[in-house]
Amino acid sequence: MAKHFQRTGRKLLGIDRQGWIKGFFGGNATLSIIILFLICFFLITEAVRFFPQHHEKLQLHRKSGQEYVNHIITEMNEYSQLVSLTNQAYFQELNEKYALQRGISNSFEAFLDPLEDDGEDLIEALEDAEDDPEALAQAQADWRAFVSGVVEGANRADIDSFGRLDDASWAALKKAMIDYDPVEEEPPAYVTQAQQELRDGMARFEEAKNEISSAGRELKQLRQKLVKIASKVKDDAAAEESAAERKKALLAGAETMTNEAEKAAQIEQANAIVIRDEFPFAARTEEIAASKDAHKAAVAELKEKLGIAVAKLPTELSSEEASALLDQVRKAHPPFVKWLDESVAKASTWQWDRKLSFFGSAMKFFFGVDWVTNSSWHDFYGLLPLFIGSFEISLIAIMFAVPFSIGAAIYVNRLAGRWEQTLIKPAIELIQAIPSVVLGFFGIVVLGEGLRDLSQIEALSWVPGFPMQERLNVLNAGLLLALMAVPTIFTLCEDALNNVPRAYSEASLALGASKLQTVIKVIVPTAISGILAAVLLGFGRVIGETMVVLLVAGNKIALPDWSAGLGVITQPTHTMTGIIAQEMGEVTKGTLHFRALFLVGLVLFTISLCINVAAQRIIKRLGHA
Amino acid sequence: MLEESKNPFVASSNRQKIIDRVWSVIFAGFTYFVLACALFIFGKITYDGAPVLFQAEAPFINFDFLFTSPQTLVEFRDGAGELVRMDASDFRSFKEENPDAVIRDEHTFSYSGGGILGPLVGTALLVIVCMIVSLFIGVSAAVYLNEYAHHGKLVGAIRLAIMNLAGVPSIVYGLFGFAFFCLAPWFPVLTYEVNPETSVFAFKVPMSKGFLSFEGWGNSLIAGGLTLAVMALPVIIAACEESLKAVPKGFREASLALGATKWQMIRTAVLPYATPGMLTASVLGVTRVAGETAPIMFTAAVADKAKLPWQEAEGSPLFWFSDLLTQSVQALPYHIYTVSARIPDADAVRDMRYGSVFVFLLLVMGFAMISIVMRARFRSKLKW
Amino acid sequence: MNDDSVTLDSADAPVMGIDETIIKIDDLSFSYDLGKTNTLRNISLDIPAGKVTAFIGPSGCGKSTLLRCLNRMNDLVDTAKVTTGKISILDQDINAPDVEAIELRKHVGMVFQKYNPFPKSIYENVAYGLRVQGIKNKGVLDEAVEESLKKSALWSEVKDRLDSSALGLSGGQQQRLCIARTIAVKPQIVLMDEPCSALDPIATARIEELIAELRQEFTIVIVTHNMQQATRVSDRTAFFYLGELIEYADTAKIFGNPSKKQTEDYVSGRFG
């Protein structure tokens, strides 16, 4: 009887047709798990191999003495920042206080070009006529006529290209040009006088400036010497590491050769490669180790000379910017000196054979502050500046996006009229479709300029970071990403608000609450888990965004300069996503750099997974409170 | 007192009413500010970009811009001091024709001359590959999840995976695509010349001069298209599921009650009604993905390519097709990235920048808008 | 009203003596679709103060709609419209332009069919209506919460866990909490829209007891389709059918000796 209701049809491998169809669909669905797994697999396999390779690199860094020399390099870098600040202040002051004198001097030099080029024959005539008074007079007259012709015909904007001269001094300079003696190349008195004034006025400042620049001479020489040694040790050690392999390759190559002479030569070449059990680091780095005292002395000298020179810096300047710069120098000086001592102390602990822990080298990646690649000295892979850059930008984006998207969600969901709802929702969805590269382009050509102009308005100078130095910076990128985050947060928030049961709002309204009171006191608190999750997911979207930050963040790999306080938001930075996009195209598979980028990718992937999981947790836990 | 007792329901204070109004206005202000920002971006790019694409005289559209590929732009001053700009190819023939012409202050700008045919074609090909693959997998997955799956561990895991895939940053997809499709050697290509460096295994294809070589796809159309497809998958599955859910249960029950098998039921009572919705919603997902640059940066895109992909591919049909799929392509978003970030800013590159951005924005927003409108129409129709 | 010193007695509203008409419905027609079809047609009805009035009738007869007109909850529907007639409460036309729906709802409270406490603590639920009126004084709130909970016979059950979530209470308790929440704002009229339909018989009995208590202080209008309930709790009963008021009289008369045939058929269970 029951036979009537049995399935019929052929079976394949014990599975009937319906089973196969189901399996087909199920297989496609399972692909999503497989893809997630593959993404994990590929990121992890490349990324974990970074650590041993990086560890070895760092070990070589230590053994070759580069680690020690690096301290000196950093000291020099810090010191040259002081020098550069002083120089900036110097030229600022020069340009402001002695603008006229500089203008005269520069304009005079600008005049020389046409005079010497086009008046070559006349100058020769002058030189030839030196002994002949009559000819000399003639030549001088010709010269004068020529000079006045050139001077009168000159375009003022070309000569005085910075517009430093006023009308009177322009006229005076033109007149003075007649007195220029092209044979002796003696500038006219008007010009020499201006140059003298300038020199006298700036003498004290110049002296201090030069002293600051020369204070680090010893250290600089030491650096040059040690860099050379350490580089050589590193290269040799690296070469020796591969010696065995090269030898094998040469011998193998020789086997296949038919020409006996060539074969013999190659075998000889191979045998010339000495394979030592261990590279003699101790002997090779002896000189570096012996330089510790010289280093101390050089630093001591630097400190002493710098102290004297900084004290000599003028305090009364006519340029406000210059005095601000010098204040910066004076302020930075004591901590710099203190830091120098620490640095020397740290450096003196260096020993080529001190053990480097694996954990320590891994931490050098996560907490390293430098990311320097393709350098002939040493490549640094420090995630911290990139991580902070990504984080800074995302935080700003979220700060701007959250009020706007939640406000808009409340408005559209509870307050807006029906036609507004039907129009605004798709419009915001359209914003989501704006390609990120277009937003980045907009950031470069429009927002960057706009923000900079805005930041130069006097009335806005209280805003942290205004006026901004760079067009492409954290704030610019953050604002654009805020626009990208709005649709995500808005849509999810709106869903969350929509899911609040109607009974709640009815009950509230029936108790005499207004629409707004109902929203604030009942609906938002009820939907809060959804709103929180929306914000989190918005953050996830923003931190993973690539093109906008690559184009707009400024791509400067450095820790934020916290001395600017909140002003860090107008500094340029670099990001985790940006670095991958920028460098991935140019690395070779399997190199340390390649794996470092995959490791950065793995960090990003982990962050986004965590955010996703957290968002789902929040919805689950708070959703049924 | 009397006045009061007459109407007890007048608001005793206007304060709450005013607060309500003020906040309403603030929230509305937030909403419209966001829309205004988007509109401004749109307007600014249209204002500067439209003149590149459109022109005053017939045929009103600058077809040169759409139908030539990018090339180097040369800028110089002629004898009269006039500033002249021309494409590098024109410049060469100009110099041949006028050997005596005065050329001063010569500057060249890469990728800033010509038009955007190559990038347009490349993006179109990428989208086609992406669409075919992601729709096929996406629709099947959605059918499984919505029609077959019961609440089990596997389904839970699938849903969790989809949800997490949706949050993965685009650049990570790029890394994955690069490692999986481009570098790993398990994908075979048909080629006449085996690449000895990357090929791990190759054998001669019978009855042809070529080889089947397992050497990875390299930077190629297929690698980029598949990377985009993987990225589009979560969006498309969600979109398809929505359309499937909109088909009323009654259709399915009626079909089954008439003796249909599960597959017959899906084929006759579910898919016909869900297909239009699935397609339009998927277009939106694909559009969003097509606008991405990061996933194709190192899987498919190149800045410079002399010919169109199908002109460069060669060989007998099968080999030609394999060659076509493994060509690297230019792509519009990547082209925009190149001209706006990798070459120095100058007046000469302005047209190319704004022109390509405008065309790209127009295409993406156009498709997005069409699919949003269509989706809205299907949604309202779907109230059976 | 934002002043904490405000007394909670609705002193600003006129005091009504028992049997005086508090709600006067005059020739009311109402539509949910901007007047195309009328859900309620030409209803005239006077509801006395201090009594319990029951609206009965088969499903879809418009009794709930009429109830929602009384505190203008229908405003929430964009296309809802009073087509003719007017409703006066305390001698004031409630659809007059100068009437504030929010203010009206403070005087005319409502208890819903499905109990709907907010996902907040018990205390906050009851205090909610006062808080939205701007009362922040903890003492005033405490007192009002206690009083309302006592009046709604819930105090002894919840006094030790005022801070726990209201959603942890049983269904009947939740509904009594909603009643407490409603009377905390001291309305003069309490509308009840089938308050027991989601409850079991025991919980229903407790709510009915509560209604009997509350009638001493509030005018109550209750919609029910349980006729026994109407006889048990109400003083006057109005019978609606297809959007029209068929008969309105003392409860005893409606159930004992109705004057219309339709009413008799309905109360004797012949349809509905």
CSV table of N, CA, C and O in Angstrom, one decimal, chain A residues 108 112 115-116 119 122-128 130 136 139-140 143-144 147 175-192:
chain,number,residue,atom,x,y,z
A,108,PHE,N,69.6,93.4,-7.4
A,108,PHE,CA,70.9,93.8,-8.1
A,108,PHE,C,71.4,92.5,-8.8
A,108,PHE,O,71.8,92.6,-10.0
A,112,LEU,N,72.1,91.6,-12.9
A,112,LEU,CA,73.4,91.2,-13.4
A,112,LEU,C,73.3,90.2,-14.6
A,112,LEU,O,74.1,90.3,-15.6
A,115,LEU,N,72.7,92.0,-17.9
A,115,LEU,CA,73.8,92.9,-18.1
A,115,LEU,C,75.0,92.1,-18.6
A,115,LEU,O,75.7,92.4,-19.6
A,116,GLU,N,75.3,91.0,-17.9
A,116,GLU,CA,76.5,90.2,-18.3
A,116,GLU,C,76.3,89.4,-19.5
A,116,GLU,O,77.3,89.2,-20.3
A,119,GLY,N,75.6,92.2,-22.5
A,119,GLY,CA,76.6,93.3,-22.5
A,119,GLY,C,78.1,92.8,-22.6
A,119,GLY,O,79.0,93.5,-22.3
A,122,LEU,N,80.5,94.8,-24.6
A,122,LEU,CA,80.8,96.1,-24.0
A,122,LEU,C,81.8,95.9,-22.8
A,122,LEU,O,82.7,96.7,-22.6
A,123,ILE,N,81.6,94.8,-22.1
A,123,ILE,CA,82.5,94.6,-20.9
A,123,ILE,C,83.9,94.3,-21.5
A,123,ILE,O,84.9,94.9,-20.9
A,124,GLU,N,83.9,93.5,-22.5
A,124,GLU,CA,85.2,93.3,-23.1
A,124,GLU,C,85.9,94.6,-23.6
A,124,GLU,O,87.1,94.8,-23.3
A,125,ALA,N,85.1,95.4,-24.2
A,125,ALA,CA,85.6,96.7,-24.6
A,125,ALA,C,86.2,97.5,-23.5
A,125,ALA,O,87.2,98.1,-23.5
A,126,LEU,N,85.4,97.5,-22.4
A,126,LEU,CA,85.9,98.2,-21.2
A,126,LEU,C,87.2,97.7,-20.7
A,126,LEU,O,88.1,98.4,-20.4
A,127,GLU,N,87.3,96.3,-20.7
A,127,GLU,CA,88.6,95.7,-20.2
A,127,GLU,C,89.7,96.1,-21.2
A,127,GLU,O,90.8,96.4,-20.7
A,128,ASP,N,89.4,96.0,-22.5
A,128,ASP,CA,90.5,96.3,-23.4
A,128,ASP,C,91.0,97.8,-23.3
A,128,ASP,O,92.1,98.1,-23.5
A,130,GLU,N,91.4,99.7,-20.9
A,130,GLU,CA,91.8,100.1,-19.6
A,130,GLU,C,92.9,101.2,-19.7
A,130,GLU,O,93.0,102.1,-18.9
A,136,LEU,N,88.4,104.5,-23.2
A,136,LEU,CA,87.7,104.1,-21.9
A,136,LEU,C,86.5,105.0,-21.8
A,136,LEU,O,85.4,104.5,-21.4
A,139,ALA,N,83.9,103.7,-24.1
A,139,ALA,CA,83.4,102.5,-23.7
A,139,ALA,C,82.5,102.6,-22.5
A,139,ALA,O,81.4,102.0,-22.4
A,140,GLN,N,82.9,103.5,-21.6
A,140,GLN,CA,82.1,103.8,-20.4
A,140,GLN,C,80.7,104.4,-20.8
A,140,GLN,O,79.7,104.0,-20.2
A,143,TRP,N,78.7,101.7,-22.2
A,143,TRP,CA,78.2,100.9,-21.2
A,143,TRP,C,77.0,101.5,-20.4
A,143,TRP,O,76.0,100.9,-20.2
A,144,ARG,N,77.2,102.8,-20.1
A,144,ARG,CA,76.2,103.5,-19.3
A,144,ARG,C,74.9,103.5,-20.1
A,144,ARG,O,73.8,103.2,-19.5
A,147,VAL,N,73.4,100.1,-20.0
A,147,VAL,CA,72.9,99.8,-18.7
A,147,VAL,C,71.5,100.5,-18.5
A,147,VAL,O,70.5,99.9,-18.1
A,175,LYS,N,68.8,103.8,-10.5
A,175,LYS,CA,69.8,104.9,-10.7
A,175,LYS,C,71.2,104.3,-10.3
A,175,LYS,O,72.2,104.6,-11.0
A,176,ALA,N,71.3,103.6,-9.2
A,176,ALA,CA,72.6,103.1,-8.8
A,176,ALA,C,73.2,102.1,-9.7
A,176,ALA,O,74.4,102.0,-9.8
A,177,MET,N,72.4,101.4,-10.5
A,177,MET,CA,72.9,100.4,-11.4
A,177,MET,C,73.9,101.0,-12.4
A,177,MET,O,74.8,100.3,-12.9
A,178,ILE,N,73.8,102.3,-12.7
A,178,ILE,CA,74.7,103.0,-13.6
A,178,ILE,C,76.1,102.9,-13.1
A,178,ILE,O,77.1,102.8,-13.8
A,179,ASP,N,76.2,102.9,-11.7
A,179,ASP,CA,77.6,103.0,-11.1
A,179,ASP,C,78.2,101.6,-11.1
A,179,ASP,O,79.4,101.5,-10.6
A,180,TYR,N,77.5,100.6,-11.5
A,180,TYR,CA,78.1,99.3,-11.4
A,180,TYR,C,79.3,99.1,-12.3
A,180,TYR,O,79.3,99.5,-13.5
A,181,ASP,N,80.4,98.6,-11.7
A,181,ASP,CA,81.6,98.5,-12.5
A,181,ASP,C,81.7,97.0,-12.9
A,181,ASP,O,82.0,96.1,-12.0
A,182,PRO,N,81.5,96.7,-14.1
A,182,PRO,CA,81.5,95.3,-14.6
A,182,PRO,C,82.8,94.7,-14.6
A,182,PRO,O,83.0,93.5,-14.6
A,183,VAL,N,83.9,95.5,-14.7
A,183,VAL,CA,85.2,94.9,-14.8
A,183,VAL,C,85.6,94.4,-13.4
A,183,VAL,O,86.0,93.2,-13.2
A,184,GLU,N,85.5,95.2,-12.4
A,184,GLU,CA,85.9,94.8,-11.0
A,184,GLU,C,84.8,94.0,-10.4
A,184,GLU,O,84.9,93.4,-9.3
A,185,GLU,N,83.6,94.0,-11.1
A,185,GLU,CA,82.4,93.4,-10.5
A,185,GLU,C,82.1,93.9,-9.1
A,185,GLU,O,81.8,93.2,-8.2
A,186,GLU,N,82.3,95.2,-9.0
A,186,GLU,CA,82.1,95.9,-7.7
A,186,GLU,C,80.7,96.4,-7.7
A,186,GLU,O,80.3,97.2,-8.5
A,187,PRO,N,79.9,95.9,-6.8
A,187,PRO,CA,78.5,96.4,-6.7
A,187,PRO,C,78.5,97.9,-6.4
A,187,PRO,O,79.4,98.4,-5.7
A,188,PRO,N,77.4,98.6,-6.9
A,188,PRO,CA,77.3,100.0,-6.6
A,188,PRO,C,77.2,100.3,-5.0
A,188,PRO,O,76.8,99.4,-4.3
A,189,ALA,N,77.6,101.4,-4.6
A,189,ALA,CA,77.6,101.8,-3.2
A,189,ALA,C,76.2,101.5,-2.5
A,189,ALA,O,76.1,101.1,-1.4
A,190,TYR,N,75.2,101.9,-3.3
A,190,TYR,CA,73.8,101.7,-2.8
A,190,TYR,C,73.6,100.3,-2.4
A,190,TYR,O,73.0,100.0,-1.3
A,191,VAL,N,74.1,99.4,-3.2
A,191,VAL,CA,73.8,98.0,-2.9
A,191,VAL,C,74.7,97.5,-1.8
A,191,VAL,O,74.3,96.8,-0.9
A,192,THR,N,76.0,97.9,-1.8
A,192,THR,CA,76.9,97.4,-0.8
A,192,THR,C,76.4,97.9,0.6
A,192,THR,O,76.5,97.2,1.6
